[in-house]
Amino acid sequence: QVHLVESGGGSVQAGGSLRLSCAASGGTFSSYVMAWFRQAPGKEREFLTSISRSGGSTYYVGSVKGRFTISRDNAKATVYLQMNSLKPEDTAVYYCAAGDTTYGSRRYLRRDDITYWGQGTQVTVSS
């Protein structure tokens, strides 16, 4: 059982930056593909970005590509999400996720690819 705890959320003005962290415990962190999702009020949870087990490969959806950066430190069992140039439409609860899945030609992760979820952290971007 892997336990994921996000931190770093908060309120920021448009154009600002935040760095989310997700600390894992209880399992072998480096054996999981890691990802970030978000869920805005009244909307479905959406995939944002993923990173391979080694950290050598990443994938981003178009809405965050060039603004968000995912990274991981396997020694610290932590995955990060650096968010720059934030927009009001980025307002959501952000979830980190661990997947025991292959990571090759398909790097867009679906909810059924995810084995463990964090509890979420709120990000609010004001205009």
mmCIF file of C-alpha atoms in Angstrom:
data_model
loop_
_atom_site.group_PDB
_atom_site.id
_atom_site.type_symbol
_atom_site.label_atom_id
_atom_site.label_comp_id
_atom_site.label_asym_id
_atom_site.label_seq_id
_atom_site.Cartn_x
_atom_site.Cartn_y
_atom_site.Cartn_z
ATOM 1 C CA GLN A 1 0.000 0.000 0.000
ATOM 2 C CA VAL A 2 1.418 3.369 -1.086
ATOM 3 C CA HIS A 3 0.326 6.503 0.729
ATOM 4 C CA LEU A 4 0.572 9.783 -1.208
ATOM 5 C CA VAL A 5 0.422 13.199 0.438
ATOM 6 C CA GLU A 6 0.328 16.396 -1.614
ATOM 7 C CA SER A 7 1.419 19.797 -0.385
ATOM 8 C CA GLY A 8 2.158 23.231 -1.776
ATOM 9 C CA GLY A 9 -1.277 24.299 -2.913
ATOM 10 C CA GLY A 10 -2.659 27.724 -2.187
ATOM 11 C CA SER A 11 -3.909 30.946 -3.695
ATOM 12 C CA VAL A 12 -2.004 32.935 -6.278
ATOM 13 C CA GLN A 13 -2.700 35.695 -8.748
ATOM 14 C CA ALA A 14 -2.781 35.049 -12.463
ATOM 15 C CA GLY A 15 0.710 34.866 -13.893
ATOM 16 C CA GLY A 16 2.132 33.550 -10.649
ATOM 17 C CA SER A 17 3.763 30.249 -9.802
ATOM 18 C CA LEU A 18 3.305 27.383 -7.378
ATOM 19 C CA ARG A 19 5.234 24.207 -6.752
ATOM 20 C CA LEU A 20 3.309 21.153 -5.637
ATOM 21 C CA SER A 21 4.994 18.238 -3.911
ATOM 22 C CA CYS A 22 3.726 14.714 -3.388
ATOM 23 C CA ALA A 23 5.515 12.527 -0.860
ATOM 24 C CA ALA A 24 5.083 8.780 -1.045
ATOM 25 C CA SER A 25 5.429 6.239 1.704
ATOM 26 C CA GLY A 26 4.760 2.568 2.249
ATOM 27 C CA GLY A 27 5.950 1.191 -1.053
ATOM 28 C CA THR A 28 8.682 1.196 -3.660
ATOM 29 C CA PHE A 29 8.257 4.646 -5.153
ATOM 30 C CA SER A 30 10.563 4.046 -8.086
ATOM 31 C CA SER A 31 8.452 1.145 -9.301
ATOM 32 C CA TYR A 32 5.521 3.422 -10.151
ATOM 33 C CA VAL A 33 4.791 5.755 -12.991
ATOM 34 C CA MET A 34 3.690 9.021 -11.419
ATOM 35 C CA ALA A 35 1.170 11.552 -12.659
ATOM 36 C CA TRP A 36 -0.771 14.663 -11.760
ATOM 37 C CA PHE A 37 -4.490 15.123 -12.341
ATOM 38 C CA ARG A 38 -6.822 17.951 -11.407
ATOM 39 C CA GLN A 39 -10.520 18.384 -10.832
ATOM 40 C CA ALA A 40 -12.328 21.685 -11.084
ATOM 41 C CA PRO A 41 -15.771 22.213 -9.524
ATOM 42 C CA GLY A 42 -18.454 20.539 -11.575
ATOM 43 C CA LYS A 43 -15.961 18.904 -13.907
ATOM 44 C CA GLU A 44 -14.434 15.484 -14.265
ATOM 45 C CA ARG A 45 -10.952 14.729 -13.012
ATOM 46 C CA GLU A 46 -8.517 15.341 -15.855
ATOM 47 C CA PHE A 47 -5.036 14.040 -16.538
ATOM 48 C CA LEU A 48 -2.294 16.663 -16.813
ATOM 49 C CA THR A 49 1.142 15.080 -16.926
ATOM 50 C CA SER A 50 3.064 11.879 -16.292
ATOM 51 C CA ILE A 51 6.649 10.853 -15.637
ATOM 52 C CA SER A 52 8.380 7.534 -16.125
ATOM 53 C CA ARG A 53 9.798 5.465 -13.318
ATOM 54 C CA SER A 54 13.321 6.753 -13.897
ATOM 55 C CA GLY A 55 12.197 10.322 -14.522
ATOM 56 C CA GLY A 56 13.729 10.273 -17.962
ATOM 57 C CA SER A 57 10.468 10.597 -19.879
ATOM 58 C CA THR A 58 7.549 12.918 -19.390
ATOM 59 C CA TYR A 59 4.276 13.783 -21.094
ATOM 60 C CA TYR A 60 2.000 16.827 -20.873
ATOM 61 C CA VAL A 61 -1.441 17.623 -22.156
ATOM 62 C CA GLY A 62 -1.673 20.677 -24.362
ATOM 63 C CA SER A 63 -3.302 22.976 -21.828
ATOM 64 C CA VAL A 64 -0.289 22.832 -19.476
ATOM 65 C CA LYS A 65 2.582 22.078 -21.835
ATOM 66 C CA GLY A 66 5.218 24.790 -21.596
ATOM 67 C CA ARG A 67 3.819 26.084 -18.292
ATOM 68 C CA PHE A 68 3.961 23.054 -15.973
ATOM 69 C CA THR A 69 6.933 20.784 -15.283
ATOM 70 C CA ILE A 70 6.775 17.388 -13.620
ATOM 71 C CA SER A 71 9.828 15.917 -11.931
ATOM 72 C CA ARG A 72 10.623 13.239 -9.390
ATOM 73 C CA ASP A 73 13.291 12.416 -6.853
ATOM 74 C CA ASN A 74 13.277 8.677 -6.261
ATOM 75 C CA ALA A 75 15.716 8.996 -3.348
ATOM 76 C CA LYS A 76 13.184 11.226 -1.581
ATOM 77 C CA ALA A 77 10.148 9.311 -2.881
ATOM 78 C CA THR A 78 8.655 12.585 -4.040
ATOM 79 C CA VAL A 79 7.132 13.879 -7.239
ATOM 80 C CA TYR A 80 6.826 17.578 -7.997
ATOM 81 C CA LEU A 81 4.728 19.803 -10.206
ATOM 82 C CA GLN A 82 6.154 23.231 -10.961
ATOM 83 C CA MET A 83 3.370 25.456 -12.242
ATOM 84 C CA ASN A 84 4.217 28.746 -13.916
ATOM 85 C CA SER A 85 2.144 31.370 -15.711
ATOM 86 C CA LEU A 86 -0.932 30.256 -13.828
ATOM 87 C CA LYS A 87 -4.358 31.158 -15.163
ATOM 88 C CA PRO A 88 -7.738 31.382 -13.435
ATOM 89 C CA GLU A 89 -8.804 28.267 -15.376
ATOM 90 C CA ASP A 90 -6.067 26.331 -13.565
ATOM 91 C CA THR A 91 -8.131 26.612 -10.384
ATOM 92 C CA ALA A 92 -8.844 23.069 -9.185
ATOM 93 C CA VAL A 93 -7.971 20.398 -6.687
ATOM 94 C CA TYR A 94 -4.715 18.800 -7.795
ATOM 95 C CA TYR A 95 -4.078 15.113 -7.217
ATOM 96 C CA CYS A 96 -0.906 13.121 -7.539
ATOM 97 C CA ALA A 97 -1.259 9.534 -8.633
ATOM 98 C CA ALA A 98 0.827 6.379 -8.871
ATOM 99 C CA GLY A 99 0.328 3.847 -11.623
ATOM 100 C CA ASP A 100 1.583 0.300 -11.909
ATOM 101 C CA THR A 101 1.357 0.438 -15.663
ATOM 102 C CA THR A 102 3.525 0.244 -18.720
ATOM 103 C CA TYR A 103 4.933 3.546 -19.921
ATOM 104 C CA GLY A 104 5.825 3.438 -23.532
ATOM 105 C CA SER A 105 3.940 4.572 -26.567
ATOM 106 C CA ARG A 106 0.966 5.630 -24.461
ATOM 107 C CA ARG A 107 1.855 8.167 -21.786
ATOM 108 C CA TYR A 108 -1.573 9.685 -21.392
ATOM 109 C CA LEU A 109 -2.822 7.947 -18.274
ATOM 110 C CA ARG A 110 -6.460 7.120 -17.669
ATOM 111 C CA ARG A 111 -8.041 6.850 -14.256
ATOM 112 C CA ASP A 112 -8.039 3.072 -14.536
ATOM 113 C CA ASP A 113 -4.242 3.162 -14.981
ATOM 114 C CA ILE A 114 -3.930 4.560 -11.462
ATOM 115 C CA THR A 115 -3.321 2.360 -8.463
ATOM 116 C CA TYR A 116 -2.991 4.989 -5.732
ATOM 117 C CA TRP A 117 -4.284 8.548 -5.336
ATOM 118 C CA GLY A 118 -3.320 11.357 -3.022
ATOM 119 C CA GLN A 119 -5.961 13.286 -1.098
ATOM 120 C CA GLY A 120 -5.604 16.397 -3.241
ATOM 121 C CA THR A 121 -4.479 19.973 -2.683
ATOM 122 C CA GLN A 122 -6.427 23.086 -3.641
ATOM 123 C CA VAL A 123 -4.971 25.575 -6.108
ATOM 124 C CA THR A 124 -6.836 28.836 -6.611
ATOM 125 C CA VAL A 125 -5.764 31.367 -9.223
ATOM 126 C CA SER A 126 -7.379 34.792 -9.126
ATOM 127 C CA SER A 127 -7.545 37.242 -11.996
#
